[in-house]
mmCIF file of N, CA and C and ligand atoms in Angstrom:
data_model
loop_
_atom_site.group_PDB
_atom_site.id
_atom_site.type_symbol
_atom_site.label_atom_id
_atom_site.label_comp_id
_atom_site.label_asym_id
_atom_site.label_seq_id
_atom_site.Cartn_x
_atom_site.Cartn_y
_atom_site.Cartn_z
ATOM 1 N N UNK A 21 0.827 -1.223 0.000
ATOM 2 C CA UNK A 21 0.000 0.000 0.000
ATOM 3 C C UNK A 21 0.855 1.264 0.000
ATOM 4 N N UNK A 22 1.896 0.980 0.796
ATOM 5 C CA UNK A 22 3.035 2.128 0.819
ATOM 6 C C UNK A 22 3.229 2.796 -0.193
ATOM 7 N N UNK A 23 3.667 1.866 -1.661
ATOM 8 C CA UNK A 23 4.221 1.990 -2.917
ATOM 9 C C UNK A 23 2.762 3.300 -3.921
ATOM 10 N N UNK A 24 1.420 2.409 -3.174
ATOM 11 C CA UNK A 24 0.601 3.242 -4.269
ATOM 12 C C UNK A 24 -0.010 4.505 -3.496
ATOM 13 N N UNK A 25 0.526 4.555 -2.031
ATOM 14 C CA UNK A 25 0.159 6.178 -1.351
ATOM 15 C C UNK A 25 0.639 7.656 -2.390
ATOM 16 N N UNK A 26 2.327 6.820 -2.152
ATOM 17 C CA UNK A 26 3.538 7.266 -2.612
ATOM 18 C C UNK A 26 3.204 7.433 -4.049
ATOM 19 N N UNK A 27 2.853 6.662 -5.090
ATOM 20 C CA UNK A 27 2.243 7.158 -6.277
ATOM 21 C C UNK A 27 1.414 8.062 -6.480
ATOM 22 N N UNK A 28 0.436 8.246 -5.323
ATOM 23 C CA UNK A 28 -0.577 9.031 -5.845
ATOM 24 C C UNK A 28 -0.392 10.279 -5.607
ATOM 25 N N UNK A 29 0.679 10.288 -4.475
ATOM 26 C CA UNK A 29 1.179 11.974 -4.194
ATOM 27 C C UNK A 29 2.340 12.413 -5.116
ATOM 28 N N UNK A 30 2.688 11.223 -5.565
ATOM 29 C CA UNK A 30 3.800 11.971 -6.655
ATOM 30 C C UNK A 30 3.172 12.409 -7.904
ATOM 31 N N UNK A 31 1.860 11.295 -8.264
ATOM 32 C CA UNK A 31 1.177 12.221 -9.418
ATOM 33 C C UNK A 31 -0.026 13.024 -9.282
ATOM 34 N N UNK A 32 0.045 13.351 -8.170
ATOM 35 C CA UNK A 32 -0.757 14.906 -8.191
ATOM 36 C C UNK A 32 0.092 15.720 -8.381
ATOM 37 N N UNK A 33 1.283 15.699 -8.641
ATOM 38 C CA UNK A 33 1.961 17.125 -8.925
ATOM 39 C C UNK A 33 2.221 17.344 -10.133
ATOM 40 N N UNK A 34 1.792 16.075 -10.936
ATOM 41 C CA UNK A 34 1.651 16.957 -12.497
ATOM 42 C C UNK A 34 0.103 16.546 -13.213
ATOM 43 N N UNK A 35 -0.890 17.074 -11.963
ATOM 44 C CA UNK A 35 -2.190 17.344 -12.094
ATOM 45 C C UNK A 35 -2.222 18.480 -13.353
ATOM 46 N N UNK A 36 -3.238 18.608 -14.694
ATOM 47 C CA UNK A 36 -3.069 19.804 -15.452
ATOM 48 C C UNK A 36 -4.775 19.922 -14.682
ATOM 49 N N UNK A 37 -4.609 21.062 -14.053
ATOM 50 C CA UNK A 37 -5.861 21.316 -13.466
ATOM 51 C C UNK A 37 -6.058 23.196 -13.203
ATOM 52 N N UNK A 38 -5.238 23.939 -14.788
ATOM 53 C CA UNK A 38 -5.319 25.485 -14.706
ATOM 54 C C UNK A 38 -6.481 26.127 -14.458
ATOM 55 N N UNK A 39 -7.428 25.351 -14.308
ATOM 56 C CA UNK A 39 -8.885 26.406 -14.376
ATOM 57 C C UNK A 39 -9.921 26.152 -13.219
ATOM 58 N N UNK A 40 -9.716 24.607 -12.395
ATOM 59 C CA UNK A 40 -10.106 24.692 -11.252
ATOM 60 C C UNK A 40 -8.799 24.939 -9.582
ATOM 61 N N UNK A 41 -7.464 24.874 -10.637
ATOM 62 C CA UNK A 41 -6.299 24.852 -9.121
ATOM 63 C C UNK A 41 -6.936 23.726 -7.685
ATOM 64 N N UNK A 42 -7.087 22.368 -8.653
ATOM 65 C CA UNK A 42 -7.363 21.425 -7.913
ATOM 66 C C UNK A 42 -6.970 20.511 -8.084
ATOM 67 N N UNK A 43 -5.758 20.581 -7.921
ATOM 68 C CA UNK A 43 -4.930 19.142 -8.563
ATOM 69 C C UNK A 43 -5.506 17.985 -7.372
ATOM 70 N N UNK A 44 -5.543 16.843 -8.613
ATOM 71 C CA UNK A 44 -5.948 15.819 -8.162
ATOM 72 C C UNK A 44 -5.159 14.205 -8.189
ATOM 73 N N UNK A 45 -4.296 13.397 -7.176
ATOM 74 C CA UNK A 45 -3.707 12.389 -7.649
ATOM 75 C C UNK A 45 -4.293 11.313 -7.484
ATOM 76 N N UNK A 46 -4.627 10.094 -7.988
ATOM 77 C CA UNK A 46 -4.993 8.728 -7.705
ATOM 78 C C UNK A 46 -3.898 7.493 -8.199
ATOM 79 N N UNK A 47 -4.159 6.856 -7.189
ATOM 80 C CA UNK A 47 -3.614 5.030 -7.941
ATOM 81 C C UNK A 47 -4.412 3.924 -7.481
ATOM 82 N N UNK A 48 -4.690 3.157 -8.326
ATOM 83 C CA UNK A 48 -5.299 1.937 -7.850
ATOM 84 C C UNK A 48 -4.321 0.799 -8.224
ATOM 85 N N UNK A 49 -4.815 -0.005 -7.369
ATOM 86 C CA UNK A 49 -3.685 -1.569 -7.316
ATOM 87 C C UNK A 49 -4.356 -2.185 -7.784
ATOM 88 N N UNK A 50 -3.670 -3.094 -8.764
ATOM 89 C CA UNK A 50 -4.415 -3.964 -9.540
ATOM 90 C C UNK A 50 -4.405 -5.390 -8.960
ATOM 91 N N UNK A 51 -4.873 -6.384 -9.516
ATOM 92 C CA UNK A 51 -4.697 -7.909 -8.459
ATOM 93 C C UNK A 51 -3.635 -8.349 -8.914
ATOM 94 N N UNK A 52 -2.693 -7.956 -9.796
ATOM 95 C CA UNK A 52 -0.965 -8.246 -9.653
ATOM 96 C C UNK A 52 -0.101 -7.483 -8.748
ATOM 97 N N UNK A 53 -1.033 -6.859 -7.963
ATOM 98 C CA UNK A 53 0.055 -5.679 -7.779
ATOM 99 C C UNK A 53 0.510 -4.264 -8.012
ATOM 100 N N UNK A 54 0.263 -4.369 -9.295
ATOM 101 C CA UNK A 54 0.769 -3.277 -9.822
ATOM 102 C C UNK A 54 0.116 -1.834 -9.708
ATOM 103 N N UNK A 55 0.567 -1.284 -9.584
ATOM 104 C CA UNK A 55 0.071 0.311 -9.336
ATOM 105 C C UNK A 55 0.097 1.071 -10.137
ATOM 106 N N UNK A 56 -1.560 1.507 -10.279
ATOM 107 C CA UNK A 56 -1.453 2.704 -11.958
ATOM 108 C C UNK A 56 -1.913 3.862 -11.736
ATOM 109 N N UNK A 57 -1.325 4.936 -11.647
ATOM 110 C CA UNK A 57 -1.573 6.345 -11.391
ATOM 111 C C UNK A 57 -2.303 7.236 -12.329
ATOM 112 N N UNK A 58 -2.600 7.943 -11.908
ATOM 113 C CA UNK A 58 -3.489 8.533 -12.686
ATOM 114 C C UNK A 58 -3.840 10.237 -12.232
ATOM 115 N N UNK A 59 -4.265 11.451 -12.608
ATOM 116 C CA UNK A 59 -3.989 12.769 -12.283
ATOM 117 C C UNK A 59 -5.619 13.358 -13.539
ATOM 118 N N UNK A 60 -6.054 14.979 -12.473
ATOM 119 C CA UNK A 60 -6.744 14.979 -13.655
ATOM 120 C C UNK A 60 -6.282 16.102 -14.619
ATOM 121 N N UNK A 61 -7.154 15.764 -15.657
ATOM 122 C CA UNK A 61 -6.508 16.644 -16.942
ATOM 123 C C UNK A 61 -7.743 17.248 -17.533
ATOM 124 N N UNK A 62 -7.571 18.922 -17.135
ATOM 125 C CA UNK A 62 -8.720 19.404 -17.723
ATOM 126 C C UNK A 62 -8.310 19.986 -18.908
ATOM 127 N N UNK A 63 -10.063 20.791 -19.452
ATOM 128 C CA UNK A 63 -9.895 21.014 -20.958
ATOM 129 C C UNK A 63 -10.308 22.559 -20.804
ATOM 130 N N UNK A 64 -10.364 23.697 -21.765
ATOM 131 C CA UNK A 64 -10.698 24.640 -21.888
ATOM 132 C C UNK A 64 -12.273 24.562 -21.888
ATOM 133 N N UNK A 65 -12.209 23.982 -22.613
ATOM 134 C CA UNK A 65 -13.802 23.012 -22.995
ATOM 135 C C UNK A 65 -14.021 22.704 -21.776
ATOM 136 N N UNK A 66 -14.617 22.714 -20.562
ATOM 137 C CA UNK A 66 -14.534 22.755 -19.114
ATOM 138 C C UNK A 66 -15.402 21.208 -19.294
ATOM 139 N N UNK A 67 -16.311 20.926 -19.706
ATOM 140 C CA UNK A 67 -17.178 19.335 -19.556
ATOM 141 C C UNK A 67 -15.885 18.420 -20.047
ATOM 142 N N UNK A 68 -15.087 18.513 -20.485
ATOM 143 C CA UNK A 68 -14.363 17.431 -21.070
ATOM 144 C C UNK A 68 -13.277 17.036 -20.063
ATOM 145 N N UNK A 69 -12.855 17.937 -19.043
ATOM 146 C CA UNK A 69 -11.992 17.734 -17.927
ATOM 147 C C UNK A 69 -12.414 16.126 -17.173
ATOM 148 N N UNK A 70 -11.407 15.538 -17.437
ATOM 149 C CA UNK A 70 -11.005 14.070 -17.007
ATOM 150 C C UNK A 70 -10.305 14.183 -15.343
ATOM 151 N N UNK A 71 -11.565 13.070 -14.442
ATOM 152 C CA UNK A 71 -10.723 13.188 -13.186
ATOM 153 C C UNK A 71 -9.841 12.402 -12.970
ATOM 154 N N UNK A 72 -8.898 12.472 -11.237
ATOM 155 C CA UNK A 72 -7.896 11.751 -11.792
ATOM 156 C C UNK A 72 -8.337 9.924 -11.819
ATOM 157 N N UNK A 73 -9.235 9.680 -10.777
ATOM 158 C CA UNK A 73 -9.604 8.305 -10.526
ATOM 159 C C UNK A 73 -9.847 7.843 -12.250
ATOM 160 N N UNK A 74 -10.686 8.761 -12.799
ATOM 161 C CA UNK A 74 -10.726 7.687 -14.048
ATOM 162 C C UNK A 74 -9.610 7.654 -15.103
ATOM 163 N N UNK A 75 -8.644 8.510 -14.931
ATOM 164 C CA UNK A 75 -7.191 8.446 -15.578
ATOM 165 C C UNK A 75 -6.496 6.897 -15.422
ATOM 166 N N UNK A 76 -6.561 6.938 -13.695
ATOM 167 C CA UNK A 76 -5.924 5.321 -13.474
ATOM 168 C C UNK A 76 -6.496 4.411 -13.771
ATOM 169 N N UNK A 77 -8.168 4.324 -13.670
ATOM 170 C CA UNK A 77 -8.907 3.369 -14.059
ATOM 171 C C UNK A 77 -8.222 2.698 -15.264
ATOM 172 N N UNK A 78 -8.257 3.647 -16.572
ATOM 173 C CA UNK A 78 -7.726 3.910 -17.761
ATOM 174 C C UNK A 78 -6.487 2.915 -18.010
ATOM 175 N N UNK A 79 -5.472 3.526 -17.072
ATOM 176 C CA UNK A 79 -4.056 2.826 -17.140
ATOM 177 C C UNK A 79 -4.281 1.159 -16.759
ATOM 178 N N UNK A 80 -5.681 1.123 -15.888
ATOM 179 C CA UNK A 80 -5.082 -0.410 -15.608
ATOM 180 C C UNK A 80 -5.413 -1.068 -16.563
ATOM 181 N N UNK A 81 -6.949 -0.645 -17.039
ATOM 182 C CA UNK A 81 -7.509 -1.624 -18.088
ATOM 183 C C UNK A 81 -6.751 -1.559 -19.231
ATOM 184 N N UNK A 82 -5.535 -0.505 -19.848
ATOM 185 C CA UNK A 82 -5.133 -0.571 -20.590
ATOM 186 C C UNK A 82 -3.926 -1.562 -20.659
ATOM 187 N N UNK A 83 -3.662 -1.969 -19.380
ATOM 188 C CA UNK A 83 -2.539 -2.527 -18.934
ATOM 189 C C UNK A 83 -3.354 -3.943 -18.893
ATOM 190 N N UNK A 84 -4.319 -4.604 -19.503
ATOM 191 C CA UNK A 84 -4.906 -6.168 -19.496
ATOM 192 C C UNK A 84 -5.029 -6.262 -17.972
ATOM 193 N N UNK A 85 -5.254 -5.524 -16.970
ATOM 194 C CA UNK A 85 -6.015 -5.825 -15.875
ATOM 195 C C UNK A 85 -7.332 -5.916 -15.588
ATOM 196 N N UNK A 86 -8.513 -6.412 -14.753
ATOM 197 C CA UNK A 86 -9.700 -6.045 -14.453
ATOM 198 C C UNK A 86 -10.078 -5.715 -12.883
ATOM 199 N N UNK A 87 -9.478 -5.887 -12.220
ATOM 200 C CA UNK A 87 -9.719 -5.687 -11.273
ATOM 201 C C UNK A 87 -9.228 -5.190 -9.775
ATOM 202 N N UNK A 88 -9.594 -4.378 -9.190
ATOM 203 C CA UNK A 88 -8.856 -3.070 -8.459
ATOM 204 C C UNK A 88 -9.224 -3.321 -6.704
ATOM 205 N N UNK A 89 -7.777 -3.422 -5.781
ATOM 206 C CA UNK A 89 -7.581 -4.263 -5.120
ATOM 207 C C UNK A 89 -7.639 -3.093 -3.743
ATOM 208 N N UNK A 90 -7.264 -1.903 -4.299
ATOM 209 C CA UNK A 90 -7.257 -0.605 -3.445
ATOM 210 C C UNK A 90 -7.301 0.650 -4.483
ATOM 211 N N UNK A 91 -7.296 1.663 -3.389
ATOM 212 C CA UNK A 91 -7.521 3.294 -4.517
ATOM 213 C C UNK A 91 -6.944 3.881 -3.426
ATOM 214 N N UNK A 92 -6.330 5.026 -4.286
ATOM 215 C CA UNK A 92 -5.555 6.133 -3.381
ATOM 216 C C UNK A 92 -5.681 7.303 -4.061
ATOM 217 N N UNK A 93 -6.790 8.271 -2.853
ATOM 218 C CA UNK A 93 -7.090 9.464 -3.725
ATOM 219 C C UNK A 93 -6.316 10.446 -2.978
ATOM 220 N N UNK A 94 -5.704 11.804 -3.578
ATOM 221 C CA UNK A 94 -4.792 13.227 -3.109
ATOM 222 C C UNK A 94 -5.778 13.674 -3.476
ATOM 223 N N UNK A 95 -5.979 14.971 -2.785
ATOM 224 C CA UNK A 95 -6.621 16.184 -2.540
ATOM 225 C C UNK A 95 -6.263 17.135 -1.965
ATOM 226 N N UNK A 96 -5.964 18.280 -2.263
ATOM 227 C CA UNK A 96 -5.509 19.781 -1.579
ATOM 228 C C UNK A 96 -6.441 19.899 -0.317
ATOM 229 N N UNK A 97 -7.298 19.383 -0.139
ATOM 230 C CA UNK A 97 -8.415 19.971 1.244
ATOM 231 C C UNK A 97 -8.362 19.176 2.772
ATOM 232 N N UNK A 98 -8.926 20.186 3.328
ATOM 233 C CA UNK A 98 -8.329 18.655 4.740
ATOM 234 C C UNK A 98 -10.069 19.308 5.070
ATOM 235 N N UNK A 99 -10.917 18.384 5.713
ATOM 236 C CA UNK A 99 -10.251 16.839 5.248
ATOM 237 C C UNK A 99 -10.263 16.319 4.180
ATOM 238 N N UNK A 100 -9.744 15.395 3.948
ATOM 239 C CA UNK A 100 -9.117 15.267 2.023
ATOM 240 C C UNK A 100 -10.482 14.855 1.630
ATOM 241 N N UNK A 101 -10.492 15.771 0.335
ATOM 242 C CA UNK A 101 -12.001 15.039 -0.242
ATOM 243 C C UNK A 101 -12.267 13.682 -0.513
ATOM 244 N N UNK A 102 -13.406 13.164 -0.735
ATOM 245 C CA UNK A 102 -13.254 11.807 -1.788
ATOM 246 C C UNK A 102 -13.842 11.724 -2.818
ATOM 247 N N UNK A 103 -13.878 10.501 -3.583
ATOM 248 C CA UNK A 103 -14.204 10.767 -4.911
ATOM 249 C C UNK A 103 -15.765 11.476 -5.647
ATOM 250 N N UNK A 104 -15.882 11.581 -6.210
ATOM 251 C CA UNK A 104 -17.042 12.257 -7.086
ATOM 252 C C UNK A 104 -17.785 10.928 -6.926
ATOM 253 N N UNK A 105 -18.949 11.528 -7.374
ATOM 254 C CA UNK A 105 -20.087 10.436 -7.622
ATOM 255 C C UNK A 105 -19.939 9.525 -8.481
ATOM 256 N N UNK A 106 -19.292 10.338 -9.943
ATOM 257 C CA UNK A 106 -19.329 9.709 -11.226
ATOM 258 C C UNK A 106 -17.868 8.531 -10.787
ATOM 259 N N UNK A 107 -16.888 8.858 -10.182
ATOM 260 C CA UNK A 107 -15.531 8.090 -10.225
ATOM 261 C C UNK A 107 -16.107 6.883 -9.211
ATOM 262 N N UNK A 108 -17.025 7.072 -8.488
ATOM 263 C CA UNK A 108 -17.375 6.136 -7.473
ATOM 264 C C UNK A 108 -18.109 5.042 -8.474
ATOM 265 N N UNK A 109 -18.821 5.133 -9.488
ATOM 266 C CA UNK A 109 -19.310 4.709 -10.519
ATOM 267 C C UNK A 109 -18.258 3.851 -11.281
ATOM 268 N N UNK A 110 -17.436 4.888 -11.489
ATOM 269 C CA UNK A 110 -16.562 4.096 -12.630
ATOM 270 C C UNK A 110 -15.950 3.390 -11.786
ATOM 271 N N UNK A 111 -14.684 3.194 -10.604
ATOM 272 C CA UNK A 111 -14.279 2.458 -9.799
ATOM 273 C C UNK A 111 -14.985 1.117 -9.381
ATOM 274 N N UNK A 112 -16.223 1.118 -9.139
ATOM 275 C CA UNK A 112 -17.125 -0.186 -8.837
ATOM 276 C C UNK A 112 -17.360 -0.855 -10.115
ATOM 277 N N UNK A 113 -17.324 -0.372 -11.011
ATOM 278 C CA UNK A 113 -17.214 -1.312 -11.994
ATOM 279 C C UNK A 113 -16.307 -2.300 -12.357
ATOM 280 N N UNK A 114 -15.096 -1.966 -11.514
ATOM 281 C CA UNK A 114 -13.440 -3.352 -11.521
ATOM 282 C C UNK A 114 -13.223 -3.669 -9.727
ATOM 283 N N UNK A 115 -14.082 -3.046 -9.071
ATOM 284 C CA UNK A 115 -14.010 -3.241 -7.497
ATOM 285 C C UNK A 115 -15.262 -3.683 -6.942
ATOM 286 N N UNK A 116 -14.571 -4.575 -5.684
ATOM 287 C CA UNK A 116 -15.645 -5.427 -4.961
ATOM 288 C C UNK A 116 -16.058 -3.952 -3.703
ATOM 289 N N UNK A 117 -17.347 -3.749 -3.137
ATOM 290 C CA UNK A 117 -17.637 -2.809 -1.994
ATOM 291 C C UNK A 117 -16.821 -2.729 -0.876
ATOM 292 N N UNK A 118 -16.286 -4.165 -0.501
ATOM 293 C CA UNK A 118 -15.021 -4.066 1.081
ATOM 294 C C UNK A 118 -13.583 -3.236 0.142
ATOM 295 N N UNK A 119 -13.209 -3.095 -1.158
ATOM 296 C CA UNK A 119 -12.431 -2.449 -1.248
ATOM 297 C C UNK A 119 -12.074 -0.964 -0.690
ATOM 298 N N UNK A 120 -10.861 -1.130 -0.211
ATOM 299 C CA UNK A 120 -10.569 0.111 0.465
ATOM 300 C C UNK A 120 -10.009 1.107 -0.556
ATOM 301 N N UNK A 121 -10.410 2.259 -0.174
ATOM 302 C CA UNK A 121 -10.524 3.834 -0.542
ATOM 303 C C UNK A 121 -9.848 4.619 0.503
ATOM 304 N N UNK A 122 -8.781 5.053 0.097
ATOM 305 C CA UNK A 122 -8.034 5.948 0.769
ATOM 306 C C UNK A 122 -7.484 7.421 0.407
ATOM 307 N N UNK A 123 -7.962 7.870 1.075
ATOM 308 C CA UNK A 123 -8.572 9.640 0.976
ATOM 309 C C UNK A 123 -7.299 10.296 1.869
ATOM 310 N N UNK A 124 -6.351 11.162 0.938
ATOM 311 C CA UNK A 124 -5.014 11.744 1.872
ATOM 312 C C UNK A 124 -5.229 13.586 1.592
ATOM 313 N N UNK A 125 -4.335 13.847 1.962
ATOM 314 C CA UNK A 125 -3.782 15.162 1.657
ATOM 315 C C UNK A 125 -2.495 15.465 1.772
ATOM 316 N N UNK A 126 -1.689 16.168 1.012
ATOM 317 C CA UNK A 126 -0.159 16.249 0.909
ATOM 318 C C UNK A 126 0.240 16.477 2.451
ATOM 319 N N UNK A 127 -0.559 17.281 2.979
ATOM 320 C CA UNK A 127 0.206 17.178 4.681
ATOM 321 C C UNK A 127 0.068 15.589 5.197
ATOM 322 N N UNK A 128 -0.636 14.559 4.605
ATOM 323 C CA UNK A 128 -0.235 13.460 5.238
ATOM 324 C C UNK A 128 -1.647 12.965 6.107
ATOM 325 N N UNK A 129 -2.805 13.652 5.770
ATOM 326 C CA UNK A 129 -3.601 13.628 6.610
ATOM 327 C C UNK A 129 -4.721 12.614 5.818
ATOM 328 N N UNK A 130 -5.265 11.518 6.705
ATOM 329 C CA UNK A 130 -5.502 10.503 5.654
ATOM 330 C C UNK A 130 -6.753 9.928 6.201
ATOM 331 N N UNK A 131 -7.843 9.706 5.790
ATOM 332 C CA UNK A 131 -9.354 9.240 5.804
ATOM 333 C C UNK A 131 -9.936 7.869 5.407
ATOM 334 N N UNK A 132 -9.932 6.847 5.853
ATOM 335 C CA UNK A 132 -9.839 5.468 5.297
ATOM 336 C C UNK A 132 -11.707 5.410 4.554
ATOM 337 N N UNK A 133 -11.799 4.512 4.299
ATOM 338 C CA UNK A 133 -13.400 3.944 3.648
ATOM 339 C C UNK A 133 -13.328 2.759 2.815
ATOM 340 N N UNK A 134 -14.370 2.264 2.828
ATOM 341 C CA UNK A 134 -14.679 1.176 1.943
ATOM 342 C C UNK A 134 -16.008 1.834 0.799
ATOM 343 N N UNK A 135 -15.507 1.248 -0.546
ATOM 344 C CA UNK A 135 -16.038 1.435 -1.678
ATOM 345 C C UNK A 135 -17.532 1.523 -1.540
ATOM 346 N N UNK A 136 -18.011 0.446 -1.031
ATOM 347 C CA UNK A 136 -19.706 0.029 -0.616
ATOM 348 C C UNK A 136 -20.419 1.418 0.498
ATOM 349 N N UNK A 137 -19.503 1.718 0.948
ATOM 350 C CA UNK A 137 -20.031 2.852 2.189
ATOM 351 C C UNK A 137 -20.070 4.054 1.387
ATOM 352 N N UNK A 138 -19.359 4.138 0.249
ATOM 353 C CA UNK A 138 -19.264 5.510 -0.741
ATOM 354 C C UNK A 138 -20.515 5.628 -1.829
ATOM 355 N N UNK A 139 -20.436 4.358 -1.990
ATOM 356 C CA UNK A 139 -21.415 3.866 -3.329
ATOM 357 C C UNK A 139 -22.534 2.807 -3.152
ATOM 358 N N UNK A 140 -22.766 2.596 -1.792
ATOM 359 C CA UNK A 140 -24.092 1.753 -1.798
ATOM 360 C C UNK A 140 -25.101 1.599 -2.921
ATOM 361 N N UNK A 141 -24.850 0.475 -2.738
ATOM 362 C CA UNK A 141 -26.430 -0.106 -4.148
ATOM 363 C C UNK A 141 -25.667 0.649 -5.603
ATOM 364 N N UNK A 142 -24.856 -0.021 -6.071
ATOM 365 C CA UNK A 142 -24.105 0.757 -6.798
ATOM 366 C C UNK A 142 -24.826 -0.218 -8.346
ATOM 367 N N UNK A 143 -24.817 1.198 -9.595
ATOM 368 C CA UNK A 143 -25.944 0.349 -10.403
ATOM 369 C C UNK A 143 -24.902 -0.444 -11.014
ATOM 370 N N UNK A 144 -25.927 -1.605 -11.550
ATOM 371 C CA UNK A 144 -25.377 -2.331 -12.103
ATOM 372 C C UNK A 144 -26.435 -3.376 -12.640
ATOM 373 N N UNK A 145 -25.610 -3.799 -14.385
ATOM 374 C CA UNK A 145 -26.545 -3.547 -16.263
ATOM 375 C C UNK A 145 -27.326 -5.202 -15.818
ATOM 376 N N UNK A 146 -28.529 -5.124 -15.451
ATOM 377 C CA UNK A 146 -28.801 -6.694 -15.854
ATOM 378 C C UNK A 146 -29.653 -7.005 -17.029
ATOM 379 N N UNK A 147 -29.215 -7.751 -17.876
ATOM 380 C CA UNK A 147 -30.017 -7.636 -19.013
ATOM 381 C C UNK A 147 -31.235 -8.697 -18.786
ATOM 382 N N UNK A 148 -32.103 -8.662 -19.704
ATOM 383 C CA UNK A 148 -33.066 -10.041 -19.244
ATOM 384 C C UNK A 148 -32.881 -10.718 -20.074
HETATM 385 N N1 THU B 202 -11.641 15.737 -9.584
HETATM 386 C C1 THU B 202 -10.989 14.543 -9.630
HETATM 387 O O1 THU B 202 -9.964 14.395 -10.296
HETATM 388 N N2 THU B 202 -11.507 13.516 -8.915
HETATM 389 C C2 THU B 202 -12.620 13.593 -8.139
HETATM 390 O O2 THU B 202 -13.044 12.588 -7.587
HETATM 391 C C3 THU B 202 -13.294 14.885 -7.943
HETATM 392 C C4 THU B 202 -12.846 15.984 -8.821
HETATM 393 C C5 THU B 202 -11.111 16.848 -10.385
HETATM 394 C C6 THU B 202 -12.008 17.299 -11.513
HETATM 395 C C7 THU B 202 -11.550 18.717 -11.697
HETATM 396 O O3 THU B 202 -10.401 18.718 -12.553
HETATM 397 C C8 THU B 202 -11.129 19.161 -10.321
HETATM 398 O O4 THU B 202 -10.935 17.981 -9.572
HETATM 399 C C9 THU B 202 -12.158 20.041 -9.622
HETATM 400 O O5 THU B 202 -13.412 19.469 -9.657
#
């Protein structure tokens, strides 16, 4: 967990976030292990601004992973924010609800949770 704290505060600092000054870092662990970071990247075009949770999402699935073992969100605010509605969305879609969600701030100040307590009854496609 150490490895993907440490990721997520190193990539909030090259958050491109000129128009809200809200840099944002995430990493999620994948079930190898591996840790994929992710930052958000906004647009002039202000609706098109990408947060950072779904940046990493991005990296894992691009990386032939499916499924996300922890999350590590940075935030400038104490107490550190957590994710948006919509990232809580996208995250449960490769995560089980006991997955842990971990909410920091560069001073170090850190907010634990589980996915299910963020996103209860989280939707999901059943076809008939
Ligand atoms: N943001 C994220 O990256 N993740 C969240 O969960 C909430 C918001 C970004 C979007 C935007 O670039 C900035 O933070 C302010 O909303």
């Amino acid at each position: 967990m150490k490895k993907a704290i440490e990721a997520a505060h190193r990539v909030q600092q090259n958050a491109y976030a000129p128009y809200s000054r809200f840099p944002v870092g995430a990493a999620v662990v994948g079930e190898s292990g591996r840790v994929y970071p992710g930052a958000n990247v906004e647009n002039a075009a202000y609706p098109l601004s990408r947060c950072a949770e779904q940046i990493a999402v991005g990296g894992m699935v691009a990386a032939g992973e499916r499924k996300i073992r922890a999350v590590v969100v940075v935030t400038p605010t104490s107490p550190p924010a957590t994710p948006c509605g919509a990232c809580r969305q996208v995250l449960a879609e490769f995560a089980d609800p006991d997955t842990p969600v971990i909410c920091r701030n560069p001073e170090g100040e850190e907010r634990r949770y589980r996915l299910g307590e963020l996103l209860p009854e989280a939707f999901r496609l059943k076809t008939p």
